[in-house]
Short mmCIF file of C-alpha atoms in Angstrom, two decimals:
data_model
loop_
_atom_site.label_atom_id
_atom_site.label_comp_id
_atom_site.label_asym_id
_atom_site.label_seq_id
_atom_site.Cartn_x
_atom_site.Cartn_y
_atom_site.Cartn_z
CA UNK A 1 87.31 64.23 152.53
CA UNK A 2 90.39 65.93 151.66
CA UNK A 3 91.90 62.19 150.60
CA UNK A 4 89.52 61.94 148.80
CA UNK A 5 89.94 65.52 146.56
CA UNK A 6 93.32 65.53 146.59
CA UNK A 7 94.21 63.53 143.83
CA UNK A 8 90.33 64.24 141.82
CA UNK A 9 92.62 67.96 141.24
CA UNK A 10 95.55 66.99 140.99
CA UNK A 11 94.10 65.00 137.89
CA UNK A 12 91.95 67.41 136.78
CA UNK A 13 95.23 69.67 136.83
CA UNK A 14 96.78 67.31 134.47
CA UNK A 15 95.12 66.78 132.28
CA UNK A 16 94.12 70.50 131.71
CA UNK A 17 98.39 70.82 131.89
CA UNK A 18 98.23 68.68 128.89
CA UNK A 19 95.10 70.85 126.84
CA UNK A 20 97.01 74.07 127.61
CA UNK A 21 100.74 72.23 126.26
CA UNK A 22 98.46 70.98 122.65
CA UNK A 23 96.57 73.81 122.32
CA UNK A 24 99.68 75.09 122.27
CA UNK A 25 101.66 73.79 119.92
CA UNK A 26 98.26 73.32 117.52
CA UNK A 27 100.33 75.99 115.64
CA UNK A 28 103.76 74.93 115.32
CA UNK A 29 102.61 71.66 114.43
CA UNK A 30 100.03 73.15 111.79
CA UNK A 31 103.77 75.30 110.61
CA UNK A 32 105.24 71.82 110.01
CA UNK A 33 102.90 69.67 108.12
CA UNK A 34 102.21 73.22 106.07
CA UNK A 35 106.09 73.43 105.93
CA UNK A 36 106.43 69.74 104.49
CA UNK A 37 108.48 69.02 107.60
CA UNK A 38 106.24 66.40 109.62
CA UNK A 39 105.26 64.19 106.43
CA UNK A 40 104.43 61.43 109.90
CA UNK A 41 103.32 61.83 113.15
CA UNK A 42 107.00 60.41 114.41
CA UNK A 43 108.76 63.57 112.88
CA UNK A 44 105.98 65.61 114.33
CA UNK A 45 106.02 64.32 118.16
CA UNK A 46 110.27 64.69 117.75
CA UNK A 47 109.76 68.28 116.90
CA UNK A 48 107.48 68.98 118.77
CA UNK A 49 109.48 68.03 121.81
CA UNK A 50 106.45 65.91 123.17
CA UNK A 51 104.47 62.23 123.99
CA UNK A 52 103.74 60.03 121.45
CA UNK A 53 100.19 61.01 122.70
CA UNK A 54 99.91 64.72 122.98
CA UNK A 55 101.09 64.64 119.30
CA UNK A 56 98.42 62.23 117.77
CA UNK A 57 95.95 64.48 120.14
CA UNK A 58 97.24 67.99 118.60
CA UNK A 59 97.36 65.83 114.95
CA UNK A 60 93.48 64.65 115.64
CA UNK A 61 92.47 68.38 116.87
CA UNK A 62 93.93 70.21 113.26
CA UNK A 63 92.02 67.27 111.19
CA UNK A 64 88.58 68.05 113.20
CA UNK A 65 89.07 71.66 112.54
CA UNK A 66 89.42 70.52 108.01
CA UNK A 67 93.51 71.79 108.20
CA UNK A 68 95.17 68.01 107.55
CA UNK A 69 93.94 64.92 107.49
CA UNK A 70 95.89 61.61 109.37
CA UNK A 71 96.26 57.98 107.76
CA UNK A 72 94.16 55.89 109.68
CA UNK A 73 96.92 53.29 109.64
CA UNK A 74 100.42 53.49 110.07
CA UNK A 75 103.07 53.09 106.87
CA UNK A 76 106.37 53.09 106.85
CA UNK A 77 109.23 53.99 104.03
CA UNK A 78 110.52 51.88 101.85
CA UNK A 79 113.87 50.23 103.92
CA UNK A 80 113.27 52.53 106.97
CA UNK A 81 112.74 50.09 110.33
CA UNK A 82 111.54 51.04 113.78
CA UNK A 83 107.47 51.25 114.52
CA UNK A 84 105.22 52.96 111.52
CA UNK A 85 104.03 56.03 111.85
CA UNK A 86 100.29 57.55 110.14
CA UNK A 87 101.20 59.92 107.71
CA UNK A 88 100.02 63.14 107.85
CA UNK A 89 98.73 65.18 104.70
CA UNK A 90 97.54 68.43 104.24
CA UNK A 91 93.48 68.26 103.56
CA UNK A 92 92.89 68.56 99.93
CA UNK A 93 88.84 69.60 100.71
CA UNK A 94 90.16 71.94 103.47
CA UNK A 95 90.32 76.20 103.48
CA UNK A 96 91.68 78.74 101.16
CA UNK A 97 93.12 81.92 101.09
CA UNK A 98 92.57 84.57 98.00
CA UNK A 99 96.22 86.22 97.51
CA UNK A 100 96.16 88.82 94.97
CA UNK A 101 99.75 90.48 92.75
CA UNK A 102 99.71 93.40 91.17
CA UNK A 103 102.94 94.90 88.68
CA UNK A 104 103.18 96.68 86.30
CA UNK A 105 102.29 94.05 83.50
CA UNK A 106 98.72 94.02 85.29
CA UNK A 107 97.68 91.45 88.13
CA UNK A 108 96.50 88.41 88.84
CA UNK A 109 94.37 86.94 91.83
CA UNK A 110 94.25 83.27 93.06
CA UNK A 111 93.54 80.50 95.50
CA UNK A 112 95.78 79.33 98.01
CA UNK A 113 95.61 76.51 99.88
CA UNK A 114 98.18 75.56 103.16
CA UNK A 115 101.56 74.17 101.75
CA UNK A 116 101.39 77.07 98.87
CA UNK A 117 99.48 74.86 97.23
CA UNK A 118 97.31 77.02 93.74
CA UNK A 119 93.51 75.58 93.99
CA UNK A 120 92.55 78.44 90.88
CA UNK A 121 94.20 81.22 89.66
CA UNK A 122 92.09 84.43 87.62
CA UNK A 123 95.59 86.33 85.53
CA UNK A 124 94.24 89.76 84.85
CA UNK A 125 95.35 91.36 81.62
CA UNK A 126 95.77 94.85 81.19
CA UNK A 127 97.34 97.92 82.02
CA UNK A 128 97.40 99.01 85.51
CA UNK A 129 95.94 102.55 86.05
CA UNK A 130 96.59 105.27 88.13
CA UNK A 131 93.26 104.44 90.14
CA UNK A 132 95.24 102.22 92.35
CA UNK A 133 91.47 101.49 94.62
CA UNK A 134 89.87 100.73 91.00
CA UNK A 135 92.32 97.89 90.45
CA UNK A 136 91.94 96.56 93.21
CA UNK A 137 88.19 96.10 93.43
CA UNK A 138 89.61 94.73 89.83
CA UNK A 139 91.66 92.22 91.18
CA UNK A 140 89.76 91.05 94.06
CA UNK A 141 86.11 90.55 91.84
CA UNK A 142 88.13 87.98 90.52
CA UNK A 143 88.74 86.29 93.86
CA UNK A 144 85.30 86.67 94.69
CA UNK A 145 84.40 84.52 91.25
CA UNK A 146 87.07 82.18 92.62
CA UNK A 147 85.89 81.45 95.43
CA UNK A 148 82.42 81.21 94.39
CA UNK A 149 83.10 78.93 91.28
CA UNK A 150 85.41 76.67 93.64
CA UNK A 151 82.93 76.64 96.66
CA UNK A 152 85.80 76.81 99.00
CA UNK A 153 85.81 78.41 102.95
CA UNK A 154 88.04 81.66 102.95
CA UNK A 155 90.21 82.52 106.00
CA UNK A 156 91.88 85.39 104.91
CA UNK A 157 93.58 87.67 102.13
CA UNK A 158 96.98 88.43 100.94
CA UNK A 159 98.49 91.62 98.40
CA UNK A 160 101.40 91.91 96.46
CA UNK A 161 102.71 95.09 95.47
CA UNK A 162 105.91 96.04 93.78
CA UNK A 163 106.87 98.41 95.90
CA UNK A 164 108.10 99.09 100.11
CA UNK A 165 104.85 99.35 101.84
CA UNK A 166 105.61 101.21 105.11
CA UNK A 167 104.51 99.68 108.61
CA UNK A 168 102.22 100.10 110.45
CA UNK A 169 100.47 102.70 107.96
CA UNK A 170 100.53 99.45 104.95
CA UNK A 171 101.35 102.46 102.47
CA UNK A 172 102.71 101.60 99.23
CA UNK A 173 105.98 104.23 99.74
CA UNK A 174 107.45 104.25 96.66
CA UNK A 175 105.67 102.43 93.73
CA UNK A 176 107.95 103.49 91.11
CA UNK A 177 106.97 101.16 88.75
CA UNK A 178 103.73 101.85 88.92
CA UNK A 179 100.95 105.24 87.76
CA UNK A 180 100.46 104.76 92.05
CA UNK A 181 100.61 108.19 94.07
CA UNK A 182 103.93 107.49 96.87
CA UNK A 183 101.94 106.48 99.95
CA UNK A 184 98.99 105.60 98.30
CA UNK A 185 96.71 103.18 101.46
CA UNK A 186 97.14 99.94 99.58
CA UNK A 187 96.27 97.54 102.53
CA UNK A 188 92.78 99.84 103.57
CA UNK A 189 92.18 100.05 100.24
CA UNK A 190 92.50 96.51 99.62
CA UNK A 191 90.97 95.20 103.06
CA UNK A 192 88.03 97.78 102.02
CA UNK A 193 87.46 96.15 98.62
CA UNK A 194 87.78 92.75 100.19
CA UNK A 195 84.64 93.50 102.95
CA UNK A 196 83.40 94.69 100.00
CA UNK A 197 83.25 91.24 98.56
CA UNK A 198 81.98 89.31 101.79
CA UNK A 199 85.59 87.29 101.79
CA UNK A 200 86.04 87.24 105.73
CA UNK A 201 89.43 87.03 107.43
CA UNK A 202 92.37 89.56 108.00
CA UNK A 203 93.04 91.81 104.75
CA UNK A 204 97.28 92.02 104.64
CA UNK A 205 99.99 93.59 102.36
CA UNK A 206 103.29 93.14 101.76
CA UNK A 207 106.53 93.88 99.36
CA UNK A 208 106.81 91.37 96.25
CA UNK A 209 110.46 90.65 96.69
CA UNK A 210 109.89 90.36 101.07
CA UNK A 211 106.65 88.45 99.88
CA UNK A 212 108.79 86.05 96.99
CA UNK A 213 111.86 84.97 99.48
CA UNK A 214 108.85 84.08 101.75
CA UNK A 215 107.25 81.94 100.23
CA UNK A 216 110.78 80.65 99.03
CA UNK A 217 112.26 80.11 102.32
CA UNK A 218 109.12 78.09 103.59
CA UNK A 219 107.93 76.04 100.30
CA UNK A 220 110.90 76.33 97.34
CA UNK A 221 114.89 76.82 96.92
CA UNK A 222 115.11 78.66 100.87
CA UNK A 223 113.46 75.94 102.39
CA UNK A 224 116.13 75.00 105.19
CA UNK A 225 118.11 78.42 105.37
CA UNK A 226 118.04 80.37 108.37
CA UNK A 227 119.78 83.18 107.11
CA UNK A 228 118.33 83.45 103.37
CA UNK A 229 119.35 86.10 100.89
CA UNK A 230 116.90 86.82 97.95
CA UNK A 231 117.11 89.45 94.65
CA UNK A 232 115.57 89.30 91.93
CA UNK A 233 114.19 91.80 89.21
CA UNK A 234 111.29 91.03 87.53
CA UNK A 235 109.72 93.17 84.62
CA UNK A 236 111.40 96.87 85.62
CA UNK A 237 113.19 97.14 88.68
CA UNK A 238 115.32 95.48 91.55
CA UNK A 239 114.51 93.88 94.84
CA UNK A 240 115.74 92.30 97.98
CA UNK A 241 114.99 90.77 100.52
CA UNK A 242 115.97 88.80 103.70
CA UNK A 243 115.27 86.06 106.12
CA UNK A 244 116.73 85.97 109.73
CA UNK A 245 116.58 83.27 111.61
CA UNK A 246 113.84 82.13 110.02
CA UNK A 247 111.98 85.03 110.42
CA UNK A 248 111.22 87.53 107.57
CA UNK A 249 113.58 90.70 108.15
CA UNK A 250 111.36 94.05 107.08
CA UNK A 251 113.64 96.57 109.26
CA UNK A 252 112.02 98.74 111.33
CA UNK A 253 109.56 100.62 109.47
CA UNK A 254 109.08 98.51 106.79
CA UNK A 255 111.65 99.63 104.86
CA UNK A 256 114.66 97.39 104.64
CA UNK A 257 116.68 95.92 101.19
CA UNK A 258 116.61 98.18 99.47
CA UNK A 259 119.15 96.81 97.67
CA UNK A 260 118.37 98.11 93.78
CA UNK A 261 119.70 100.87 95.02
CA UNK A 262 123.20 99.81 95.98
CA UNK A 263 125.58 101.48 93.50
CA UNK A 264 127.45 98.51 91.08
CA UNK A 265 129.43 101.74 88.36
CA UNK A 266 130.03 104.76 89.03
CA UNK A 267 129.58 105.89 85.61
CA UNK A 268 126.78 103.64 84.74
CA UNK A 269 123.17 104.80 83.85
CA UNK A 270 120.85 107.22 85.91
CA UNK A 271 118.82 105.97 88.27
CA UNK A 272 115.18 107.02 89.25
CA UNK A 273 116.27 107.06 92.88
CA UNK A 274 118.61 110.18 91.66
CA UNK A 275 121.43 108.14 92.19
CA UNK A 276 124.06 106.33 88.83
CA UNK A 277 124.69 102.91 88.38
CA UNK A 278 122.62 101.50 91.16
CA UNK A 279 121.60 97.63 90.66
CA UNK A 280 118.14 98.32 90.14
CA UNK A 281 119.11 100.05 86.76
CA UNK A 282 122.63 98.08 85.78
CA UNK A 283 120.95 95.02 85.90
CA UNK A 284 117.43 94.62 85.37
CA UNK A 285 116.18 93.34 82.29
CA UNK A 286 115.71 96.80 79.94
CA UNK A 287 119.86 97.26 80.67
CA UNK A 288 120.27 94.22 79.18
CA UNK A 289 118.86 94.31 76.05
CA UNK A 290 119.51 97.84 75.95
CA UNK A 291 123.73 96.32 76.28
CA UNK A 292 122.59 93.43 73.91
CA UNK A 293 121.78 96.25 71.33
CA UNK A 294 117.84 95.38 70.93
CA UNK A 295 114.80 97.96 71.00
CA UNK A 296 112.27 96.65 73.20
CA UNK A 297 109.22 95.46 71.58
CA UNK A 298 105.54 96.72 72.66
CA UNK A 299 104.44 92.95 71.86
CA UNK A 300 105.07 91.57 75.44
CA UNK A 301 106.81 92.63 79.13
CA UNK A 302 110.52 93.92 79.45
CA UNK A 303 110.94 90.83 81.65
CA UNK A 304 110.11 88.05 78.97
CA UNK A 305 111.43 89.98 76.31
CA UNK A 306 115.08 89.83 78.29
CA UNK A 307 114.22 85.99 78.95
CA UNK A 308 114.03 84.70 75.72
CA UNK A 309 116.58 86.54 74.25
CA UNK A 310 118.94 85.30 76.44
CA UNK A 311 117.78 81.64 76.24
CA UNK A 312 117.80 81.60 72.55
CA UNK A 313 120.43 83.83 71.66
CA UNK A 314 123.12 83.49 73.31
CA UNK A 315 125.46 82.19 71.46
CA UNK A 316 125.36 86.22 69.63
CA UNK A 317 128.66 87.68 70.19
CA UNK A 318 126.77 91.07 71.13
CA UNK A 319 124.00 88.89 73.56
CA UNK A 320 126.60 86.60 75.53
CA UNK A 321 128.89 89.99 76.24
CA UNK A 322 125.78 92.44 77.48
CA UNK A 323 125.09 88.73 79.66
CA UNK A 324 128.17 89.05 81.36
CA UNK A 325 128.69 92.74 82.32
CA UNK A 326 124.96 92.13 83.82
CA UNK A 327 126.54 89.33 85.43
CA UNK A 328 129.67 91.29 86.67
CA UNK A 329 127.20 94.51 88.12
CA UNK A 330 125.00 91.50 89.36
CA UNK A 331 127.96 90.03 91.15
CA UNK A 332 129.36 92.65 92.39
CA UNK A 333 126.16 94.11 94.20
CA UNK A 334 125.63 90.06 95.68
CA UNK A 335 129.32 90.37 97.20
CA UNK A 336 128.43 93.35 98.70
CA UNK A 337 125.46 92.14 100.82
CA UNK A 338 127.56 89.29 101.87
CA UNK A 339 129.65 90.86 103.12
CA UNK A 340 127.16 93.24 105.15
CA UNK A 341 124.46 90.11 105.97
CA UNK A 342 126.70 87.55 105.42
CA UNK A 343 123.29 84.89 104.30
CA UNK A 344 123.73 81.19 104.33
CA UNK A 345 122.26 80.77 101.01
CA UNK A 346 121.52 83.53 97.89
CA UNK A 347 117.90 82.43 95.70
CA UNK A 348 117.60 84.68 92.67
CA UNK A 349 114.42 85.81 90.84
CA UNK A 350 113.38 86.91 87.48
CA UNK A 351 115.76 87.90 84.77
CA UNK A 352 118.61 87.12 87.76
CA UNK A 353 117.46 83.65 87.12
CA UNK A 354 118.30 83.87 83.75
CA UNK A 355 121.90 85.12 84.02
CA UNK A 356 122.75 82.22 86.92
CA UNK A 357 121.86 79.63 84.32
CA UNK A 358 123.53 81.34 81.44
CA UNK A 359 126.43 81.30 83.42
CA UNK A 360 126.78 80.09 87.16
CA UNK A 361 130.58 79.55 86.98
CA UNK A 362 131.00 83.41 86.17
CA UNK A 363 128.40 84.85 88.65
CA UNK A 364 129.84 82.68 91.66
CA UNK A 365 132.87 83.68 90.43
CA UNK A 366 132.93 86.80 90.57
CA UNK A 367 130.70 87.22 94.37
CA UNK A 368 134.02 84.85 95.85
CA UNK A 369 136.69 87.11 94.35
CA UNK A 370 134.73 90.37 95.46
CA UNK A 371 133.25 88.98 99.17
CA UNK A 372 135.65 88.96 102.39
CA UNK A 373 133.95 85.30 103.21
CA UNK A 374 133.69 84.18 99.58
CA UNK A 375 137.08 82.22 99.03
CA UNK A 376 137.28 80.30 102.15
CA UNK A 377 133.72 78.54 101.34
CA UNK A 378 131.07 80.42 99.30
CA UNK A 379 127.92 80.82 99.48
CA UNK A 380 125.17 78.74 97.88
CA UNK A 381 123.46 80.85 95.21
CA UNK A 382 120.48 78.97 93.76
CA UNK A 383 117.50 80.16 91.50
CA UNK A 384 113.86 80.38 93.12
CA UNK A 385 112.05 77.27 92.01
CA UNK A 386 108.04 78.62 92.73
CA UNK A 387 106.07 79.49 89.64
CA UNK A 388 104.23 82.58 91.15
CA UNK A 389 106.59 83.30 94.00
CA UNK A 390 105.26 86.20 95.17
CA UNK A 391 101.67 85.37 95.48
CA UNK A 392 102.44 81.97 97.18
CA UNK A 393 103.88 84.36 99.59
CA UNK A 394 100.97 87.59 99.49
CA UNK A 395 98.92 83.83 100.58
CA UNK A 396 101.66 83.00 103.47
CA UNK A 397 100.64 86.59 105.13
CA UNK A 398 97.32 85.48 105.21
CA UNK A 399 97.54 82.23 106.60
CA UNK A 400 99.96 83.67 108.95
CA UNK A 401 97.39 83.86 111.60
CA UNK A 402 96.10 80.50 111.10
CA UNK A 403 99.66 79.38 111.45
CA UNK A 404 99.73 81.07 114.73
CA UNK A 405 97.11 80.12 116.30
CA UNK A 406 93.98 77.82 114.70
CA UNK A 407 91.36 77.47 117.27
CA UNK A 408 91.22 81.13 117.37
CA UNK A 409 91.65 81.58 113.96
CA UNK A 410 88.93 79.27 112.36
CA UNK A 411 86.77 79.47 115.45
#
């Protein structure tokens, strides 16, 4: 009897091992499809380092969970050689997450699918008041209305705010450009509103530039970079974020990369941090408008006014001189960051993206001239490419538990 049962036990053990290996590969496999790095089952097999049979089983399991779709008939890319492979697509009718963004000029809610695809958006206009709970209530209500109209399963929610978000508390430590009290418990309040709206799944919050960098790294201009530096200025202020070895670096308490308070002009403008000449006040939209001799109007945001002036008025000497001043200040700050961080790519957002477009050679020359390693090779400096990248990044927060363990997250 022992001779007959041993082979069956060994076979069972092999089967269990294959099953466990396949389940352990579900998350990495989903992330590969989510980020566009595995368009076919053959690529998935190679990237995971598993057998074709295991990769096929993993793809089938993700399809059964409603996350991806596997073409029933294999096909080969035009001009390719070798065996055709089944193409992998994200499910068009799969689950979504609720993403929300609050900034100084209002808020926006969206439903975001895998791949960073915006399924539906609901812009919320108006002034952000001091009652942060009321604002979060409005944005979650807008998101709940989108969900009701879409009829899609929601597996979580993410919130982007223009403030450092302290960990592990989830508090907005310094919402300097919002009339919110320092230390506002935004994650807790957001989670409470999400639960009250009947939305299931985790509810998380993060800094807007951190989330923009995360989105760009997975789906945009930062894709393929190992160490990615993102610097951006939106409606007000300047923020920075760093992706190290493919992972967002937030420091020991979520407060890393406050690049806005690098000093780039000792005799410059006073900064709200108590210093003078910080990147935050020397390279933001208000600084550009002031340097160009323009008085900002109340009709549209400072960012839009600055970008329109840069685009439409660059032939004006005063506008061009103002742009060059900001480019030089920005380049000085970026050079200092390159010396410290040694990134393999820099991406710029907001007005900084527009400054790069206005005179890319000047900005790259300043960075190369003032950084230790710039003259020998240089760091690629690229514009952010995703629309609403902070919103997509907020969605990435909510998708992360699914990417980590699809079976547990969707059980």
